[in-house]
mmCIF file of C-alpha atoms in Angstrom:
data_model
loop_
_atom_site.group_PDB
_atom_site.id
_atom_site.type_symbol
_atom_site.label_atom_id
_atom_site.label_comp_id
_atom_site.label_asym_id
_atom_site.label_seq_id
_atom_site.Cartn_x
_atom_site.Cartn_y
_atom_site.Cartn_z
ATOM 1 C CA UNK A 67 17.801 -35.461 21.255
ATOM 2 C CA UNK A 68 16.782 -37.435 18.400
ATOM 3 C CA UNK A 69 18.293 -37.038 14.942
ATOM 4 C CA UNK A 70 15.070 -38.192 13.380
ATOM 5 C CA UNK A 71 13.340 -35.082 14.791
ATOM 6 C CA UNK A 72 15.853 -32.782 13.326
ATOM 7 C CA UNK A 73 15.435 -34.481 10.010
ATOM 8 C CA UNK A 74 11.716 -34.166 10.159
ATOM 9 C CA UNK A 75 12.122 -30.429 10.860
ATOM 10 C CA UNK A 76 14.383 -29.928 7.943
ATOM 11 C CA UNK A 77 12.215 -31.754 5.406
ATOM 12 C CA UNK A 78 9.149 -29.983 6.607
ATOM 13 C CA UNK A 79 10.621 -26.505 6.455
ATOM 14 C CA UNK A 80 12.328 -26.925 3.070
ATOM 15 C CA UNK A 81 9.764 -28.835 1.189
ATOM 16 C CA UNK A 82 6.374 -29.446 2.807
ATOM 17 C CA UNK A 83 5.815 -26.042 4.383
ATOM 18 C CA UNK A 84 8.277 -24.181 2.080
ATOM 19 C CA UNK A 85 8.482 -20.733 3.564
ATOM 20 C CA UNK A 86 7.935 -18.946 0.257
ATOM 21 C CA UNK A 87 5.571 -21.170 -1.662
ATOM 22 C CA UNK A 88 3.381 -22.558 1.317
ATOM 23 C CA UNK A 89 3.610 -19.849 3.825
ATOM 24 C CA UNK A 90 4.085 -16.706 1.788
ATOM 25 C CA UNK A 91 6.998 -15.386 3.988
ATOM 26 C CA UNK A 92 9.704 -13.395 2.357
ATOM 27 C CA UNK A 93 7.742 -12.577 -0.845
ATOM 28 C CA UNK A 94 9.264 -9.017 -1.164
ATOM 29 C CA UNK A 95 12.906 -10.060 -1.541
ATOM 30 C CA UNK A 96 11.790 -12.902 -3.393
ATOM 31 C CA UNK A 97 10.377 -10.525 -6.083
ATOM 32 C CA UNK A 98 13.096 -8.045 -5.935
ATOM 33 C CA UNK A 99 16.197 -10.167 -5.949
ATOM 34 C CA UNK A 100 15.078 -13.242 -8.087
ATOM 35 C CA UNK A 101 15.946 -11.536 -11.403
ATOM 36 C CA UNK A 102 19.473 -12.768 -11.618
ATOM 37 C CA UNK A 103 21.033 -16.156 -10.508
ATOM 38 C CA UNK A 104 24.051 -14.535 -8.873
ATOM 39 C CA UNK A 105 22.131 -12.165 -6.614
ATOM 40 C CA UNK A 106 19.606 -14.812 -5.723
ATOM 41 C CA UNK A 107 22.448 -16.993 -4.346
ATOM 42 C CA UNK A 108 24.008 -14.106 -2.481
ATOM 43 C CA UNK A 109 20.746 -13.108 -0.848
ATOM 44 C CA UNK A 110 19.958 -16.822 -0.074
ATOM 45 C CA UNK A 111 23.365 -17.277 1.705
ATOM 46 C CA UNK A 112 22.938 -14.066 3.638
ATOM 47 C CA UNK A 113 19.501 -15.091 4.774
ATOM 48 C CA UNK A 114 20.608 -18.539 5.921
ATOM 49 C CA UNK A 115 23.500 -17.023 7.906
ATOM 50 C CA UNK A 116 21.332 -14.336 9.618
ATOM 51 C CA UNK A 117 18.445 -16.980 10.270
ATOM 52 C CA UNK A 118 20.718 -19.247 12.144
ATOM 53 C CA UNK A 119 22.264 -16.586 14.238
ATOM 54 C CA UNK A 120 18.911 -14.936 14.873
ATOM 55 C CA UNK A 121 17.233 -18.262 15.780
ATOM 56 C CA UNK A 122 19.903 -18.802 18.426
ATOM 57 C CA UNK A 123 19.867 -15.338 19.770
ATOM 58 C CA UNK A 124 16.069 -14.913 19.999
ATOM 59 C CA UNK A 125 15.726 -18.271 21.544
ATOM 60 C CA UNK A 126 18.209 -17.467 24.354
ATOM 61 C CA UNK A 127 16.576 -13.957 24.809
ATOM 62 C CA UNK A 128 13.052 -15.466 25.070
ATOM 63 C CA UNK A 129 13.999 -18.185 27.543
ATOM 64 C CA UNK A 130 16.507 -16.241 29.711
ATOM 65 C CA UNK A 131 14.583 -12.988 29.873
ATOM 66 C CA UNK A 132 10.897 -13.257 28.946
ATOM 67 C CA UNK A 133 9.669 -16.767 29.892
ATOM 68 C CA UNK A 134 8.864 -16.777 33.647
ATOM 69 C CA UNK A 135 9.708 -20.441 34.280
ATOM 70 C CA UNK A 136 13.264 -20.140 32.940
ATOM 71 C CA UNK A 137 14.017 -16.439 33.296
ATOM 72 C CA UNK A 138 17.033 -15.235 35.145
ATOM 73 C CA UNK A 139 14.649 -12.801 37.125
ATOM 74 C CA UNK A 140 13.796 -15.784 39.327
ATOM 75 C CA UNK A 141 17.092 -15.340 41.145
ATOM 76 C CA UNK A 142 16.492 -11.627 41.707
ATOM 77 C CA UNK A 143 13.145 -11.712 43.305
ATOM 78 C CA UNK A 144 12.857 -13.160 46.934
ATOM 79 C CA UNK A 145 9.927 -15.245 46.132
ATOM 80 C CA UNK A 146 11.518 -16.952 43.171
ATOM 81 C CA UNK A 147 8.702 -16.013 40.908
ATOM 82 C CA UNK A 148 9.701 -14.011 37.812
ATOM 83 C CA UNK A 149 7.316 -11.655 35.975
ATOM 84 C CA UNK A 150 5.798 -12.952 32.839
ATOM 85 C CA UNK A 151 7.271 -10.719 30.123
ATOM 86 C CA UNK A 152 6.215 -12.824 27.168
ATOM 87 C CA UNK A 153 4.095 -9.947 25.873
ATOM 88 C CA UNK A 154 7.224 -8.075 25.066
ATOM 89 C CA UNK A 155 8.202 -10.894 22.492
ATOM 90 C CA UNK A 156 7.495 -8.820 19.308
ATOM 91 C CA UNK A 157 9.412 -5.723 20.435
ATOM 92 C CA UNK A 158 12.375 -7.678 21.902
ATOM 93 C CA UNK A 159 12.708 -9.914 18.911
ATOM 94 C CA UNK A 160 12.755 -7.079 16.298
ATOM 95 C CA UNK A 161 15.326 -5.049 18.214
ATOM 96 C CA UNK A 162 17.507 -8.074 18.747
ATOM 97 C CA UNK A 163 17.261 -8.997 15.115
ATOM 98 C CA UNK A 164 17.969 -5.428 13.971
ATOM 99 C CA UNK A 165 21.049 -5.051 16.196
ATOM 100 C CA UNK A 166 22.141 -8.587 15.238
ATOM 101 C CA UNK A 167 22.111 -7.876 11.527
ATOM 102 C CA UNK A 168 23.981 -4.504 12.222
ATOM 103 C CA UNK A 169 26.573 -6.326 14.234
ATOM 104 C CA UNK A 170 26.996 -9.072 11.827
ATOM 105 C CA UNK A 171 27.581 -6.525 9.072
ATOM 106 C CA UNK A 172 30.276 -4.817 11.072
ATOM 107 C CA UNK A 173 31.977 -8.166 11.916
ATOM 108 C CA UNK A 174 32.024 -9.402 8.368
ATOM 109 C CA UNK A 175 33.264 -5.968 7.110
ATOM 110 C CA UNK A 176 36.208 -6.079 9.524
ATOM 111 C CA UNK A 177 37.228 -9.691 9.169
ATOM 112 C CA UNK A 178 36.269 -10.812 5.746
ATOM 113 C CA UNK A 179 36.108 -8.108 3.097
ATOM 114 C CA UNK A 180 35.532 -10.903 0.412
ATOM 115 C CA UNK A 181 32.537 -12.130 2.280
ATOM 116 C CA UNK A 182 31.330 -8.551 2.887
ATOM 117 C CA UNK A 183 31.489 -7.875 -0.827
ATOM 118 C CA UNK A 184 29.392 -10.993 -1.653
ATOM 119 C CA UNK A 185 26.759 -10.478 1.163
ATOM 120 C CA UNK A 186 27.160 -6.835 2.150
ATOM 121 C CA UNK A 187 24.383 -5.206 0.133
ATOM 122 C CA UNK A 188 21.874 -7.860 1.022
ATOM 123 C CA UNK A 189 22.434 -7.575 4.870
ATOM 124 C CA UNK A 190 20.438 -4.360 5.523
ATOM 125 C CA UNK A 191 17.556 -5.591 3.506
ATOM 126 C CA UNK A 192 17.233 -8.674 5.791
ATOM 127 C CA UNK A 193 16.138 -6.800 8.938
ATOM 128 C CA UNK A 194 12.631 -6.217 7.402
ATOM 129 C CA UNK A 195 12.413 -9.602 5.762
ATOM 130 C CA UNK A 196 9.454 -11.278 7.528
ATOM 131 C CA UNK A 197 11.209 -14.754 7.345
ATOM 132 C CA UNK A 198 13.520 -13.875 10.066
ATOM 133 C CA UNK A 199 10.881 -12.631 12.529
ATOM 134 C CA UNK A 200 8.483 -15.346 11.733
ATOM 135 C CA UNK A 201 11.027 -18.111 12.303
ATOM 136 C CA UNK A 202 12.006 -16.464 15.742
ATOM 137 C CA UNK A 203 8.260 -16.356 16.716
ATOM 138 C CA UNK A 204 7.446 -19.814 15.476
ATOM 139 C CA UNK A 205 10.497 -21.216 17.327
ATOM 140 C CA UNK A 206 9.094 -20.147 20.767
ATOM 141 C CA UNK A 207 5.335 -20.459 19.933
ATOM 142 C CA UNK A 208 3.432 -22.674 22.396
ATOM 143 C CA UNK A 209 1.957 -24.603 19.422
ATOM 144 C CA UNK A 210 2.965 -28.283 19.855
ATOM 145 C CA UNK A 211 4.143 -28.426 16.209
ATOM 146 C CA UNK A 212 6.783 -25.973 17.062
ATOM 147 C CA UNK A 213 7.786 -25.117 20.685
ATOM 148 C CA UNK A 214 11.479 -26.177 19.893
ATOM 149 C CA UNK A 215 14.479 -26.548 22.057
ATOM 150 C CA UNK A 216 17.757 -24.638 21.383
ATOM 151 C CA UNK A 217 19.257 -27.177 18.883
ATOM 152 C CA UNK A 218 15.757 -27.587 17.092
ATOM 153 C CA UNK A 219 15.436 -23.840 16.852
ATOM 154 C CA UNK A 220 18.823 -23.490 15.167
ATOM 155 C CA UNK A 221 17.999 -26.364 12.805
ATOM 156 C CA UNK A 222 14.645 -24.748 12.030
ATOM 157 C CA UNK A 223 16.230 -21.460 11.229
ATOM 158 C CA UNK A 224 18.824 -23.264 8.960
ATOM 159 C CA UNK A 225 16.048 -25.172 7.150
ATOM 160 C CA UNK A 226 13.864 -22.082 6.519
ATOM 161 C CA UNK A 227 16.835 -20.405 4.992
ATOM 162 C CA UNK A 228 17.596 -23.400 2.741
ATOM 163 C CA UNK A 229 13.890 -23.472 1.728
ATOM 164 C CA UNK A 230 13.950 -19.734 0.905
ATOM 165 C CA UNK A 231 17.157 -20.072 -1.097
ATOM 166 C CA UNK A 232 15.699 -22.984 -3.002
ATOM 167 C CA UNK A 233 12.587 -20.985 -3.978
ATOM 168 C CA UNK A 234 14.852 -17.959 -4.924
ATOM 169 C CA UNK A 235 17.129 -19.969 -7.116
ATOM 170 C CA UNK A 236 14.313 -21.862 -8.807
ATOM 171 C CA UNK A 237 12.508 -18.633 -9.619
ATOM 172 C CA UNK A 238 15.726 -16.852 -10.855
ATOM 173 C CA UNK A 239 16.421 -19.651 -13.168
ATOM 174 C CA UNK A 240 12.721 -19.285 -14.584
ATOM 175 C CA UNK A 241 12.838 -15.550 -14.747
ATOM 176 C CA UNK A 242 16.007 -15.276 -16.705
ATOM 177 C CA UNK A 243 14.101 -17.144 -19.469
ATOM 178 C CA UNK A 244 10.788 -15.236 -19.053
ATOM 179 C CA UNK A 245 12.584 -12.073 -20.249
ATOM 180 C CA UNK A 246 12.625 -13.471 -23.701
ATOM 181 C CA UNK A 247 9.092 -14.963 -23.547
ATOM 182 C CA UNK A 248 6.082 -13.240 -25.356
ATOM 183 C CA UNK A 249 4.131 -12.119 -22.367
ATOM 184 C CA UNK A 250 1.089 -9.859 -22.612
ATOM 185 C CA UNK A 251 2.247 -6.303 -21.667
ATOM 186 C CA UNK A 252 0.172 -5.696 -18.528
ATOM 187 C CA UNK A 253 1.435 -9.016 -17.045
ATOM 188 C CA UNK A 254 5.140 -8.245 -17.537
ATOM 189 C CA UNK A 255 7.261 -8.075 -14.378
ATOM 190 C CA UNK A 256 5.651 -8.666 -11.066
ATOM 191 C CA UNK A 257 2.296 -10.208 -12.164
ATOM 192 C CA UNK A 258 3.901 -12.946 -14.175
ATOM 193 C CA UNK A 259 6.400 -13.577 -11.425
ATOM 194 C CA UNK A 260 3.446 -14.284 -9.117
ATOM 195 C CA UNK A 261 1.660 -16.455 -11.658
ATOM 196 C CA UNK A 262 4.874 -18.433 -12.015
ATOM 197 C CA UNK A 263 5.120 -18.663 -8.286
ATOM 198 C CA UNK A 264 1.645 -20.045 -8.149
ATOM 199 C CA UNK A 265 2.612 -22.767 -10.635
ATOM 200 C CA UNK A 266 5.532 -23.565 -8.504
ATOM 201 C CA UNK A 267 3.407 -23.660 -5.427
ATOM 202 C CA UNK A 268 1.263 -26.271 -7.176
ATOM 203 C CA UNK A 269 4.345 -28.382 -7.674
ATOM 204 C CA UNK A 270 5.266 -27.898 -4.065
ATOM 205 C CA UNK A 271 1.792 -29.015 -2.937
ATOM 206 C CA UNK A 272 2.865 -32.432 -4.140
ATOM 207 C CA UNK A 273 5.198 -32.721 -1.124
ATOM 208 C CA UNK A 274 2.212 -32.324 1.339
ATOM 209 C CA UNK A 275 1.519 -35.995 0.864
ATOM 210 C CA UNK A 276 4.587 -36.871 2.624
ATOM 211 C CA UNK A 277 4.040 -38.731 5.838
ATOM 212 C CA UNK A 278 7.077 -38.260 8.078
ATOM 213 C CA UNK A 279 5.867 -39.539 11.441
ATOM 214 C CA UNK B 226 -1.684 18.653 -1.986
ATOM 215 C CA UNK B 227 -5.013 19.005 0.003
ATOM 216 C CA UNK B 228 -5.998 16.980 2.907
ATOM 217 C CA UNK B 229 -8.622 15.111 1.025
ATOM 218 C CA UNK B 230 -6.218 14.167 -1.749
ATOM 219 C CA UNK B 231 -3.806 12.738 0.908
ATOM 220 C CA UNK B 232 -6.589 10.525 2.177
ATOM 221 C CA UNK B 233 -7.935 9.453 -1.160
ATOM 222 C CA UNK B 234 -4.596 8.605 -2.720
ATOM 223 C CA UNK B 235 -4.060 5.332 -0.777
ATOM 224 C CA UNK B 236 -7.350 3.995 -2.076
ATOM 225 C CA UNK B 237 -6.519 3.829 -5.742
ATOM 226 C CA UNK B 238 -3.631 5.936 -7.090
ATOM 227 C CA UNK B 239 -1.028 4.905 -4.586
ATOM 228 C CA UNK B 240 -2.688 1.773 -3.502
ATOM 229 C CA UNK B 241 -0.097 -0.158 -1.417
ATOM 230 C CA UNK B 242 -0.842 -3.699 -2.910
ATOM 231 C CA UNK B 243 -1.892 -3.036 -6.473
ATOM 232 C CA UNK B 244 0.073 0.052 -7.419
ATOM 233 C CA UNK B 245 3.150 0.398 -5.037
ATOM 234 C CA UNK B 246 3.554 -3.400 -4.425
ATOM 235 C CA UNK B 247 4.288 -3.201 -0.688
ATOM 236 C CA UNK B 248 3.087 -5.583 2.006
ATOM 237 C CA UNK B 249 2.474 -8.532 -0.198
ATOM 238 C CA UNK B 250 3.259 -11.279 2.225
ATOM 239 C CA UNK B 251 0.109 -10.708 4.384
ATOM 240 C CA UNK B 252 -1.831 -9.930 1.189
ATOM 241 C CA UNK B 253 -1.154 -13.486 -0.001
ATOM 242 C CA UNK B 254 -1.492 -15.312 3.318
ATOM 243 C CA UNK B 255 -4.528 -13.691 4.762
ATOM 244 C CA UNK B 256 -6.762 -13.429 1.675
ATOM 245 C CA UNK B 257 -8.073 -16.910 1.886
ATOM 246 C CA UNK B 258 -11.299 -15.697 3.313
ATOM 247 C CA UNK B 259 -13.167 -12.344 3.634
ATOM 248 C CA UNK B 260 -13.235 -12.616 7.309
ATOM 249 C CA UNK B 261 -9.470 -12.976 7.471
ATOM 250 C CA UNK B 262 -8.828 -10.227 5.038
ATOM 251 C CA UNK B 263 -11.026 -7.668 6.901
ATOM 252 C CA UNK B 264 -9.556 -8.644 10.197
ATOM 253 C CA UNK B 265 -6.011 -8.235 8.933
ATOM 254 C CA UNK B 266 -6.902 -5.107 7.158
ATOM 255 C CA UNK B 267 -8.455 -3.528 10.221
ATOM 256 C CA UNK B 268 -5.382 -4.513 12.314
ATOM 257 C CA UNK B 269 -2.980 -3.034 9.821
ATOM 258 C CA UNK B 270 -5.077 0.094 9.444
ATOM 259 C CA UNK B 271 -5.124 0.608 13.373
ATOM 260 C CA UNK B 272 -1.295 0.217 13.543
ATOM 261 C CA UNK B 273 -0.755 2.468 10.419
ATOM 262 C CA UNK B 274 -2.968 5.185 11.780
ATOM 263 C CA UNK B 275 -1.376 5.099 15.407
ATOM 264 C CA UNK B 276 2.257 4.753 14.202
ATOM 265 C CA UNK B 277 1.781 7.538 11.534
ATOM 266 C CA UNK B 278 0.349 9.948 14.303
ATOM 267 C CA UNK B 279 3.027 9.207 16.852
ATOM 268 C CA UNK B 280 5.842 9.362 14.415
ATOM 269 C CA UNK B 281 4.632 12.584 13.009
ATOM 270 C CA UNK B 282 4.238 14.053 16.589
ATOM 271 C CA UNK B 283 7.841 13.119 17.588
ATOM 272 C CA UNK B 284 9.432 13.858 14.253
ATOM 273 C CA UNK B 285 11.117 17.114 15.268
ATOM 274 C CA UNK B 286 12.855 15.431 18.286
ATOM 275 C CA UNK B 287 14.116 12.298 16.721
ATOM 276 C CA UNK B 288 17.847 12.417 15.643
ATOM 277 C CA UNK B 289 18.084 11.545 11.950
ATOM 278 C CA UNK B 290 20.669 8.805 12.457
ATOM 279 C CA UNK B 291 18.541 6.611 14.700
ATOM 280 C CA UNK B 292 15.201 7.366 13.316
ATOM 281 C CA UNK B 293 14.589 3.883 11.831
ATOM 282 C CA UNK B 294 15.066 2.014 15.146
ATOM 283 C CA UNK B 295 12.797 4.506 16.926
ATOM 284 C CA UNK B 296 10.076 4.119 14.216
ATOM 285 C CA UNK B 297 10.306 0.238 14.625
ATOM 286 C CA UNK B 298 9.888 0.450 18.329
ATOM 287 C CA UNK B 299 6.774 2.767 18.029
ATOM 288 C CA UNK B 300 5.315 0.197 15.424
ATOM 289 C CA UNK B 301 6.133 -2.741 17.506
ATOM 290 C CA UNK B 302 4.355 -1.159 20.451
ATOM 291 C CA UNK B 303 1.161 -0.827 18.587
ATOM 292 C CA UNK B 304 1.374 -4.238 16.950
ATOM 293 C CA UNK B 305 1.856 -5.852 20.469
ATOM 294 C CA UNK B 306 -1.282 -3.864 21.593
ATOM 295 C CA UNK B 307 -3.298 -5.096 18.533
ATOM 296 C CA UNK B 308 -2.054 -8.688 18.902
ATOM 297 C CA UNK B 309 -3.043 -8.865 22.630
ATOM 298 C CA UNK B 310 -6.338 -7.145 22.085
ATOM 299 C CA UNK B 311 -7.176 -9.585 19.287
ATOM 300 C CA UNK B 312 -6.264 -12.516 21.308
ATOM 301 C CA UNK B 313 -8.531 -11.396 24.105
ATOM 302 C CA UNK B 314 -11.636 -10.291 22.087
ATOM 303 C CA UNK B 315 -11.377 -12.268 18.848
ATOM 304 C CA UNK B 316 -9.522 -15.496 19.646
ATOM 305 C CA UNK B 317 -10.756 -17.317 16.524
ATOM 306 C CA UNK B 318 -9.655 -14.540 14.249
ATOM 307 C CA UNK B 319 -6.272 -14.479 16.057
ATOM 308 C CA UNK B 320 -5.797 -18.104 15.672
ATOM 309 C CA UNK B 321 -6.511 -18.193 11.925
ATOM 310 C CA UNK B 322 -4.263 -15.108 11.290
ATOM 311 C CA UNK B 323 -1.532 -16.798 13.391
ATOM 312 C CA UNK B 324 2.026 -15.477 13.077
ATOM 313 C CA UNK B 325 0.838 -12.804 10.608
ATOM 314 C CA UNK B 326 -0.400 -10.505 13.416
ATOM 315 C CA UNK B 327 2.991 -10.065 15.023
ATOM 316 C CA UNK B 328 4.450 -9.881 11.512
ATOM 317 C CA UNK B 329 2.700 -6.582 10.955
ATOM 318 C CA UNK B 330 5.918 -5.067 12.454
ATOM 319 C CA UNK B 331 7.949 -5.920 9.425
ATOM 320 C CA UNK B 332 5.161 -5.060 7.004
ATOM 321 C CA UNK B 333 6.898 -2.762 4.566
ATOM 322 C CA UNK B 334 3.755 -0.428 4.224
ATOM 323 C CA UNK B 335 3.940 0.638 7.796
ATOM 324 C CA UNK B 336 7.709 1.533 7.952
ATOM 325 C CA UNK B 337 7.387 2.772 4.413
ATOM 326 C CA UNK B 338 4.688 5.362 5.320
ATOM 327 C CA UNK B 339 6.474 6.393 8.518
ATOM 328 C CA UNK B 340 9.687 7.072 6.599
ATOM 329 C CA UNK B 341 8.237 8.562 3.446
ATOM 330 C CA UNK B 342 5.296 10.493 4.952
ATOM 331 C CA UNK B 343 4.837 10.758 8.628
ATOM 332 C CA UNK B 344 8.441 11.898 9.274
ATOM 333 C CA UNK B 345 8.125 14.860 7.156
ATOM 334 C CA UNK B 346 4.382 15.925 7.420
ATOM 335 C CA UNK B 347 2.028 17.406 9.956
ATOM 336 C CA UNK B 348 0.209 15.212 12.395
ATOM 337 C CA UNK B 349 -3.354 15.832 10.739
ATOM 338 C CA UNK B 350 -2.097 14.923 7.186
ATOM 339 C CA UNK B 351 -0.168 11.900 8.651
ATOM 340 C CA UNK B 352 -3.424 10.665 10.296
ATOM 341 C CA UNK B 353 -5.158 10.968 7.033
ATOM 342 C CA UNK B 354 -2.456 9.355 5.035
ATOM 343 C CA UNK B 355 -2.329 6.425 7.346
ATOM 344 C CA UNK B 356 -6.143 5.926 7.348
ATOM 345 C CA UNK B 357 -6.270 6.115 3.583
ATOM 346 C CA UNK B 358 -3.347 3.723 3.105
ATOM 347 C CA UNK B 359 -4.928 1.260 5.721
ATOM 348 C CA UNK B 360 -8.337 1.442 3.989
ATOM 349 C CA UNK B 361 -6.631 0.904 0.534
ATOM 350 C CA UNK B 362 -4.782 -2.035 1.966
ATOM 351 C CA UNK B 363 -8.054 -3.461 3.363
ATOM 352 C CA UNK B 364 -9.757 -2.875 0.040
ATOM 353 C CA UNK B 365 -7.039 -4.706 -1.879
ATOM 354 C CA UNK B 366 -7.006 -7.593 0.536
ATOM 355 C CA UNK B 367 -10.887 -7.839 0.310
ATOM 356 C CA UNK B 368 -10.960 -7.845 -3.311
ATOM 357 C CA UNK B 369 -8.471 -10.735 -3.615
ATOM 358 C CA UNK B 370 -10.316 -12.602 -0.771
ATOM 359 C CA UNK B 371 -13.808 -12.227 -2.382
ATOM 360 C CA UNK B 372 -12.530 -13.892 -5.520
ATOM 361 C CA UNK B 373 -10.695 -16.683 -3.698
ATOM 362 C CA UNK B 374 -13.348 -17.467 -1.140
ATOM 363 C CA UNK B 375 -16.229 -17.278 -3.642
ATOM 364 C CA UNK B 376 -14.694 -19.474 -6.287
ATOM 365 C CA UNK B 377 -12.689 -21.634 -3.813
ATOM 366 C CA UNK B 378 -15.445 -22.461 -1.457
ATOM 367 C CA UNK B 379 -18.626 -21.150 -2.913
ATOM 368 C CA UNK B 380 -19.154 -19.031 0.221
ATOM 369 C CA UNK B 381 -18.832 -15.388 1.153
ATOM 370 C CA UNK B 382 -18.116 -14.382 4.804
ATOM 371 C CA UNK B 383 -18.959 -18.045 5.586
ATOM 372 C CA UNK B 384 -22.276 -17.979 4.041
ATOM 373 C CA UNK B 385 -22.894 -20.408 1.145
ATOM 374 C CA UNK B 386 -24.199 -18.448 -1.937
ATOM 375 C CA UNK B 387 -24.340 -21.058 -4.631
ATOM 376 C CA UNK B 388 -26.514 -24.164 -4.670
ATOM 377 C CA UNK B 389 -25.255 -27.644 -3.746
ATOM 378 C CA UNK B 390 -24.437 -28.270 -7.418
ATOM 379 C CA UNK B 391 -21.521 -25.906 -7.226
ATOM 380 C CA UNK B 392 -18.151 -27.511 -7.510
ATOM 381 C CA UNK B 393 -15.597 -25.359 -5.556
ATOM 382 C CA UNK B 394 -12.272 -24.694 -7.246
ATOM 383 C CA UNK B 395 -10.174 -25.912 -4.181
ATOM 384 C CA UNK B 396 -6.904 -24.569 -5.716
ATOM 385 C CA UNK B 397 -7.966 -21.110 -5.096
ATOM 386 C CA UNK B 398 -7.935 -21.312 -1.299
ATOM 387 C CA UNK B 399 -4.724 -23.265 -1.337
ATOM 388 C CA UNK B 400 -1.383 -21.346 -1.502
ATOM 389 C CA UNK B 401 -1.084 -21.501 -5.297
ATOM 390 C CA UNK B 402 -4.540 -19.695 -5.729
ATOM 391 C CA UNK B 403 -3.112 -16.874 -3.719
ATOM 392 C CA UNK B 404 -0.141 -16.306 -6.049
ATOM 393 C CA UNK B 405 -2.233 -16.571 -9.154
ATOM 394 C CA UNK B 406 -5.154 -14.464 -8.119
ATOM 395 C CA UNK B 407 -2.911 -11.607 -6.905
ATOM 396 C CA UNK B 408 -0.720 -11.833 -9.996
ATOM 397 C CA UNK B 409 -3.813 -11.511 -12.213
ATOM 398 C CA UNK B 410 -5.213 -8.653 -10.172
ATOM 399 C CA UNK B 411 -1.967 -6.623 -10.370
ATOM 400 C CA UNK B 412 -1.908 -7.312 -14.087
ATOM 401 C CA UNK B 413 -5.471 -6.031 -14.384
ATOM 402 C CA UNK B 414 -4.644 -2.954 -12.555
ATOM 403 C CA UNK B 415 -1.747 -2.398 -14.783
ATOM 404 C CA UNK B 416 -3.882 -2.588 -17.772
ATOM 405 C CA UNK B 417 -6.507 -0.252 -16.292
ATOM 406 C CA UNK B 418 -3.860 2.318 -15.578
ATOM 407 C CA UNK B 419 -2.535 2.107 -19.095
ATOM 408 C CA UNK B 420 -6.084 2.496 -20.413
ATOM 409 C CA UNK B 421 -6.634 5.520 -18.228
ATOM 410 C CA UNK B 422 -3.436 7.124 -19.349
ATOM 411 C CA UNK B 423 -4.372 6.966 -22.986
#
């Protein structure tokens, strides 16, 4: 385990391949929640929290149940060859994520009403946020750029959440000012938010020149 | 509303991308070339058609409290089917769409139509609704892709259309171009709708 690898994963996911500006993941909540700074921070924190948990749980589910070389089913079959269940990835992940979000919501509600008040309304929205499923799938994808081990997966989940929060907060700051700007009527609302996002994406393209390896 | 109206509403009046603003993530990510856009559109249309039909068939037996998880399992099944079929028969397309094929599961259009339409209407109407919405989605994706590919590379469907003197606007096929093109398109359709209303 090298600390340098983890550092590269974080910088890549937050800046170079920012999940909103370079990969277009999580655009729906990004447009819906980025109107106010407070709700942007709340949503960002909830996404980071769920992403870290989901990265851990889906990684374990994939490697313990689906992947034939590490699956527990090896011990059940006499020939020590487990069936290749990796084709069930999408279904298993979405169910695991949906139940995880539901479970986290109940636990927070029970043990920390203050935190529930801050994050509560954002949690149900997160199940259908494509960032969560995308990070889970990328973590276990055979692509050599990913194919992470357990610690790397959690780091990747955390960094993806930080990148998403960064985009949300930057955008909320700009949109609070856009309210007062003289914008042509048909472009008000979502269209101008997209054009702003495009300009921000140009700024983030500057990070693609970073050579980390 | 008649059956033909249910089919046609997805094309323009309730177009998922331009009018209802659903499913914008894949619209941004897979509109960098016309081939990707049509591939993504076809995959989403297939999933939408099948999930709408099944959800509509089982709608009377599904308990109201757990309907969303059931819809998601139905959708995920068809997405897996599409993903594996695409990997087998169109590996190049599957590679360039990448993670966005499995991500059709969380595409808001599909769950949105299951919840808003297929869970309440007959099988035939749900099929037409799914097909119309899917074609509307493909149409919107292709429109954005045509602009981006033509101006960004000077090609259409991989075929060069302009002479060698054409200087491509590279920014349009990079991520910023997706946001700006889609933003301008939504603005244009807002303007068009306002003109029609007057």
